[in-house]
Amino acid sequence: MSASDKKKLRKEQNAQILTDRQKKEQKEAKKLKVYTGTFIVLMVLVVAIVLGVTLKTPVTGLIRNNTKAMTVGDHKISATELNYFYIDSVSDFVNQFSDYGEYASIYLQMYAGLNPAVALDQQVYNQQTGETWADLFITNARENAKWTYVMYDKAMAEGFKLTETEQKNLDNLETTLEMYAAYQGYSNVNAYLRGTYGDSASIKTFAAYTKVSTIARAYTTQYYSNLKFTEQDYRDYESKEDRYKTYNSYSFSTYYLAVSDYQTFLGGGTEVKGEDGKTTVTYTDEQKEAARKAAEEAAKSLASDVNNTLEKLNLAISKLDINEKKKDVKATESKHTLYSAISNEDVKKWVTDDARKQGDLTTIEVKSGTGDNATVSGYYVVLFDNCNENKQPLANVQHILVKFEGGKKDSVTGKMTYTDEEKKKAQDKAQAILDEFLKGEKKDSAAFGELAKTKSEDTGSKSTGGLIADIYRDAGYVEAFTDWALAGHKPGDTGLVETEYGWHVMFYKEDGDTTYRDKMINKALADETYDKWTEDALNAVTSTVHTDKGLDRGLIISKPQ
């Protein structure tokens, strides 16, 4: 994603919240987000409709407007304005779960530990410090306010100007809000804003908040987007601190033999009924050790063959005594897996060793617990396939999609399945389109693009002549489509590809301007440069917190049903 996809500061805050609540690393990208005037308005709509924000104890506008909540440099921020940042911080976090639709509240509580039906100041976020969710979001609001005004001042000092579209969004803010107000049944814009942000909200203060926020974010996005690095910068960066492997991808397969499975397989445990009525099986130390040895021996037997293949490994797995009554038991394939995505550190160390060659096999012991309490929980059998340094250019292709027609929807999974006849019909249609193209006077990108505009059923790309640009292995396209794009084609090559969506008529336009490797390095360099630039700017400005009175600490995200 580009720099405009996520606003960095908020993304980091939200990622940190989830890290603390779930106690596991969240692999969130450090990106920026352009909060244009339109986006701010849409956020108001989201807060009002999706979140159903309600105020437990409304605060009068007069108090808020005359309460100095904090200062940033020479800027005095009232409780009214800080409350905009506060609610914005809440909504930005909560809307990470909006993709779950009607189940958003359930997932919000399950994964973040935040109950949307209980006031924020009545829910403890940090059990050790007693910090509530209200405290957390107020802290975020203060950080966002400082960041916004620091960047706004830098933008003004450098004579930064919004684009024509961004300025138009600001100019039309009140008109747009009037539309939303009418949609929600409010008599006017101020009533609408007060219903969302509390009694002190008004078009005057909200417009000022929107202007400063829009300029700050557009300015920082432009800075990020304009960062440029040389080929030498890339090579210097990857050579430092053993970073080279970081941008490699690895293909390997793993099979895990759990000691607990062997305990069950060998039997001999003692059933114990607990106070809750549930029965568990316990094993003696001797039985546990016998299970461990059995798992270890099985793992070593699988790894004893040299120059192995996945087919041979899977055959050996199927012949294990423990799998005698099981079907389709096989190793798990990890294809084109980035260095950072290999979760087990011992597996990573072995797979990424420069000495690895195709067919290498090994066993890796897995322990649970720490220190003297650590016990062996199982063994990985790992088969190495290949290492890809990701130096292939990104691919630019054009395609024409011919969708399958008919089909049957699975009532449980919702997945569509098609008969061979239905698939053949789409294939024949795709072949006819390809034949038409190849018989034409011109067989170039422009001619294919014109055909895509009239023939393709992919609404997302047909207007651009079916162009899908800068394809790389982890870009998220379906595997067959990606495999064709990265198969080493030359400009003008054509073909047919079947995916779950239908048949694709493919045209290889050209190589991209960079490689996947350098794309990743460029992002790392840009993030580090931006981080340092932001840190220096923030450290150069003093901010002071005066009070949090006037903020809606009792905010309820959604009304109880």
PDB file of C-alpha atoms in Angstrom, residues 219-348:
ATOM      1  CA  TYR A 219       1.776  17.831   4.081  1.00  0.00           C
ATOM      2  CA  THR A 220       3.281  14.774   5.772  1.00  0.00           C
ATOM      3  CA  THR A 221       1.924  12.475   3.080  1.00  0.00           C
ATOM      4  CA  GLN A 222       3.552  14.620   0.429  1.00  0.00           C
ATOM      5  CA  TYR A 223       6.837  14.522   2.338  1.00  0.00           C
ATOM      6  CA  TYR A 224       6.682  10.724   2.562  1.00  0.00           C
ATOM      7  CA  SER A 225       5.706  10.301  -1.084  1.00  0.00           C
ATOM      8  CA  ASN A 226       8.529  12.540  -2.265  1.00  0.00           C
ATOM      9  CA  LEU A 227      11.268  10.579  -0.500  1.00  0.00           C
ATOM     10  CA  LYS A 228      13.697   9.217  -3.088  1.00  0.00           C
ATOM     11  CA  PHE A 229      16.570   6.784  -2.726  1.00  0.00           C
ATOM     12  CA  THR A 230      19.305   5.577  -5.058  1.00  0.00           C
ATOM     13  CA  GLU A 231      20.366   2.091  -6.033  1.00  0.00           C
ATOM     14  CA  GLN A 232      23.407   2.549  -3.817  1.00  0.00           C
ATOM     15  CA  ASP A 233      21.152   3.499  -0.899  1.00  0.00           C
ATOM     16  CA  TYR A 234      19.359   0.166  -1.293  1.00  0.00           C
ATOM     17  CA  ARG A 235      22.553  -1.861  -1.432  1.00  0.00           C
ATOM     18  CA  ASP A 236      24.096  -0.033   1.542  1.00  0.00           C
ATOM     19  CA  TYR A 237      20.924  -0.515   3.588  1.00  0.00           C
ATOM     20  CA  GLU A 238      20.599  -4.251   2.997  1.00  0.00           C
ATOM     21  CA  SER A 239      24.271  -4.848   3.780  1.00  0.00           C
ATOM     22  CA  LYS A 240      24.070  -3.430   7.303  1.00  0.00           C
ATOM     23  CA  GLU A 241      23.102  -5.286  10.474  1.00  0.00           C
ATOM     24  CA  ASP A 242      22.671  -8.605   8.673  1.00  0.00           C
ATOM     25  CA  ARG A 243      19.609  -7.294   6.848  1.00  0.00           C
ATOM     26  CA  TYR A 244      20.228  -9.102   3.571  1.00  0.00           C
ATOM     27  CA  LYS A 245      18.136 -12.165   4.460  1.00  0.00           C
ATOM     28  CA  THR A 246      15.293  -9.958   5.635  1.00  0.00           C
ATOM     29  CA  TYR A 247      14.252  -9.367   2.037  1.00  0.00           C
ATOM     30  CA  ASN A 248      14.507 -12.999   0.930  1.00  0.00           C
ATOM     31  CA  SER A 249      11.581 -15.387   0.596  1.00  0.00           C
ATOM     32  CA  TYR A 250      11.858 -19.080   1.424  1.00  0.00           C
ATOM     33  CA  SER A 251       9.901 -22.132   0.333  1.00  0.00           C
ATOM     34  CA  PHE A 252       9.921 -25.107   2.691  1.00  0.00           C
ATOM     35  CA  SER A 253       7.604 -27.683   4.257  1.00  0.00           C
ATOM     36  CA  THR A 254       7.108 -28.660   7.883  1.00  0.00           C
ATOM     37  CA  TYR A 255       5.480 -31.547   9.668  1.00  0.00           C
ATOM     38  CA  TYR A 256       4.906 -31.368  13.413  1.00  0.00           C
ATOM     39  CA  LEU A 257       4.871 -34.384  15.672  1.00  0.00           C
ATOM     40  CA  ALA A 258       3.312 -33.487  19.027  1.00  0.00           C
ATOM     41  CA  VAL A 259       4.319 -35.388  22.144  1.00  0.00           C
ATOM     42  CA  SER A 260       0.723 -35.128  23.383  1.00  0.00           C
ATOM     43  CA  ASP A 261      -0.493 -36.992  20.292  1.00  0.00           C
ATOM     44  CA  TYR A 262       1.912 -39.813  21.077  1.00  0.00           C
ATOM     45  CA  GLN A 263       0.693 -39.910  24.683  1.00  0.00           C
ATOM     46  CA  THR A 264      -2.811 -40.528  23.391  1.00  0.00           C
ATOM     47  CA  PHE A 265      -1.575 -42.976  20.752  1.00  0.00           C
ATOM     48  CA  LEU A 266       0.464 -45.054  23.226  1.00  0.00           C
ATOM     49  CA  GLY A 267      -2.299 -44.945  25.848  1.00  0.00           C
ATOM     50  CA  GLY A 268      -1.942 -45.914  29.479  1.00  0.00           C
ATOM     51  CA  GLY A 269      -3.144 -42.635  30.949  1.00  0.00           C
ATOM     52  CA  THR A 270      -5.364 -42.320  34.006  1.00  0.00           C
ATOM     53  CA  GLU A 271      -8.759 -40.647  33.749  1.00  0.00           C
ATOM     54  CA  VAL A 272      -9.413 -38.024  36.412  1.00  0.00           C
ATOM     55  CA  LYS A 273     -12.801 -36.374  36.928  1.00  0.00           C
ATOM     56  CA  GLY A 274     -12.621 -32.791  38.081  1.00  0.00           C
ATOM     57  CA  GLU A 275     -14.986 -30.793  40.285  1.00  0.00           C
ATOM     58  CA  ASP A 276     -16.582 -29.339  37.170  1.00  0.00           C
ATOM     59  CA  GLY A 277     -17.517 -32.829  36.027  1.00  0.00           C
ATOM     60  CA  LYS A 278     -15.088 -32.845  33.123  1.00  0.00           C
ATOM     61  CA  THR A 279     -12.773 -35.804  32.651  1.00  0.00           C
ATOM     62  CA  THR A 280      -9.090 -35.361  31.856  1.00  0.00           C
ATOM     63  CA  VAL A 281      -6.335 -37.902  31.264  1.00  0.00           C
ATOM     64  CA  THR A 282      -3.076 -37.685  33.191  1.00  0.00           C
ATOM     65  CA  TYR A 283       0.200 -39.456  32.478  1.00  0.00           C
ATOM     66  CA  THR A 284       3.135 -40.491  34.607  1.00  0.00           C
ATOM     67  CA  ASP A 285       6.582 -39.051  33.988  1.00  0.00           C
ATOM     68  CA  GLU A 286       7.616 -42.419  32.528  1.00  0.00           C
ATOM     69  CA  GLN A 287       4.662 -42.384  30.111  1.00  0.00           C
ATOM     70  CA  LYS A 288       5.439 -38.807  29.072  1.00  0.00           C
ATOM     71  CA  GLU A 289       9.065 -39.699  28.397  1.00  0.00           C
ATOM     72  CA  ALA A 290       8.026 -42.729  26.350  1.00  0.00           C
ATOM     73  CA  ALA A 291       5.787 -40.503  24.258  1.00  0.00           C
ATOM     74  CA  ARG A 292       8.590 -37.987  23.776  1.00  0.00           C
ATOM     75  CA  LYS A 293      10.987 -40.681  22.631  1.00  0.00           C
ATOM     76  CA  ALA A 294       8.413 -42.087  20.216  1.00  0.00           C
ATOM     77  CA  ALA A 295       7.857 -38.635  18.707  1.00  0.00           C
ATOM     78  CA  GLU A 296      11.596 -38.048  18.455  1.00  0.00           C
ATOM     79  CA  GLU A 297      12.237 -41.400  16.785  1.00  0.00           C
ATOM     80  CA  ALA A 298       9.421 -40.812  14.300  1.00  0.00           C
ATOM     81  CA  ALA A 299      10.799 -37.374  13.471  1.00  0.00           C
ATOM     82  CA  LYS A 300      14.314 -38.711  12.950  1.00  0.00           C
ATOM     83  CA  SER A 301      13.017 -41.507  10.753  1.00  0.00           C
ATOM     84  CA  LEU A 302      11.304 -38.954   8.510  1.00  0.00           C
ATOM     85  CA  ALA A 303      14.457 -36.851   8.285  1.00  0.00           C
ATOM     86  CA  SER A 304      16.842 -39.750   7.669  1.00  0.00           C
ATOM     87  CA  ASP A 305      16.541 -39.675   3.867  1.00  0.00           C
ATOM     88  CA  VAL A 306      18.877 -37.332   1.981  1.00  0.00           C
ATOM     89  CA  ASN A 307      17.974 -35.462  -1.226  1.00  0.00           C
ATOM     90  CA  ASN A 308      14.335 -35.808  -0.314  1.00  0.00           C
ATOM     91  CA  THR A 309      11.260 -34.479  -2.058  1.00  0.00           C
ATOM     92  CA  LEU A 310       7.938 -33.374  -0.664  1.00  0.00           C
ATOM     93  CA  GLU A 311       6.248 -36.333  -2.319  1.00  0.00           C
ATOM     94  CA  LYS A 312       8.591 -38.791  -0.605  1.00  0.00           C
ATOM     95  CA  LEU A 313       8.226 -37.019   2.738  1.00  0.00           C
ATOM     96  CA  ASN A 314       4.431 -37.106   2.558  1.00  0.00           C
ATOM     97  CA  LEU A 315       4.522 -40.797   1.700  1.00  0.00           C
ATOM     98  CA  ALA A 316       6.700 -41.474   4.737  1.00  0.00           C
ATOM     99  CA  ILE A 317       4.372 -39.398   6.922  1.00  0.00           C
ATOM    100  CA  SER A 318       1.374 -41.435   5.801  1.00  0.00           C
ATOM    101  CA  LYS A 319       3.165 -44.660   6.816  1.00  0.00           C
ATOM    102  CA  LEU A 320       3.802 -43.605  10.427  1.00  0.00           C
ATOM    103  CA  ASP A 321       2.052 -45.857  12.939  1.00  0.00           C
ATOM    104  CA  ILE A 322       0.326 -42.863  14.495  1.00  0.00           C
ATOM    105  CA  ASN A 323      -1.212 -41.947  11.112  1.00  0.00           C
ATOM    106  CA  GLU A 324      -2.323 -45.463  10.180  1.00  0.00           C
ATOM    107  CA  LYS A 325      -6.039 -44.663  10.534  1.00  0.00           C
ATOM    108  CA  LYS A 326      -5.823 -41.102   9.247  1.00  0.00           C
ATOM    109  CA  LYS A 327      -6.356 -39.808   5.718  1.00  0.00           C
ATOM    110  CA  ASP A 328      -4.551 -37.097   3.783  1.00  0.00           C
ATOM    111  CA  VAL A 329      -1.961 -36.444   6.500  1.00  0.00           C
ATOM    112  CA  LYS A 330       0.899 -34.489   4.996  1.00  0.00           C
ATOM    113  CA  ALA A 331       3.452 -31.758   5.573  1.00  0.00           C
ATOM    114  CA  THR A 332       2.458 -28.105   5.538  1.00  0.00           C
ATOM    115  CA  GLU A 333       3.886 -26.192   2.583  1.00  0.00           C
ATOM    116  CA  SER A 334       5.182 -22.670   3.135  1.00  0.00           C
ATOM    117  CA  LYS A 335       5.686 -21.060  -0.254  1.00  0.00           C
ATOM    118  CA  HIS A 336       7.514 -17.800  -0.874  1.00  0.00           C
ATOM    119  CA  THR A 337       7.546 -16.993   2.843  1.00  0.00           C
ATOM    120  CA  LEU A 338       9.335 -13.800   3.824  1.00  0.00           C
ATOM    121  CA  TYR A 339      12.095 -14.071   6.397  1.00  0.00           C
ATOM    122  CA  SER A 340      10.062 -12.089   8.942  1.00  0.00           C
ATOM    123  CA  ALA A 341       7.030 -14.367   8.510  1.00  0.00           C
ATOM    124  CA  ILE A 342       8.793 -17.556   9.672  1.00  0.00           C
ATOM    125  CA  SER A 343       7.469 -17.711  13.216  1.00  0.00           C
ATOM    126  CA  ASN A 344       9.588 -20.420  14.837  1.00  0.00           C
ATOM    127  CA  GLU A 345      13.068 -19.009  15.418  1.00  0.00           C
ATOM    128  CA  ASP A 346      14.815 -22.384  15.270  1.00  0.00           C
ATOM    129  CA  VAL A 347      13.072 -23.230  12.006  1.00  0.00           C
ATOM    130  CA  LYS A 348      13.992 -19.791  10.667  1.00  0.00           C
TER     131      LYS A 348
END
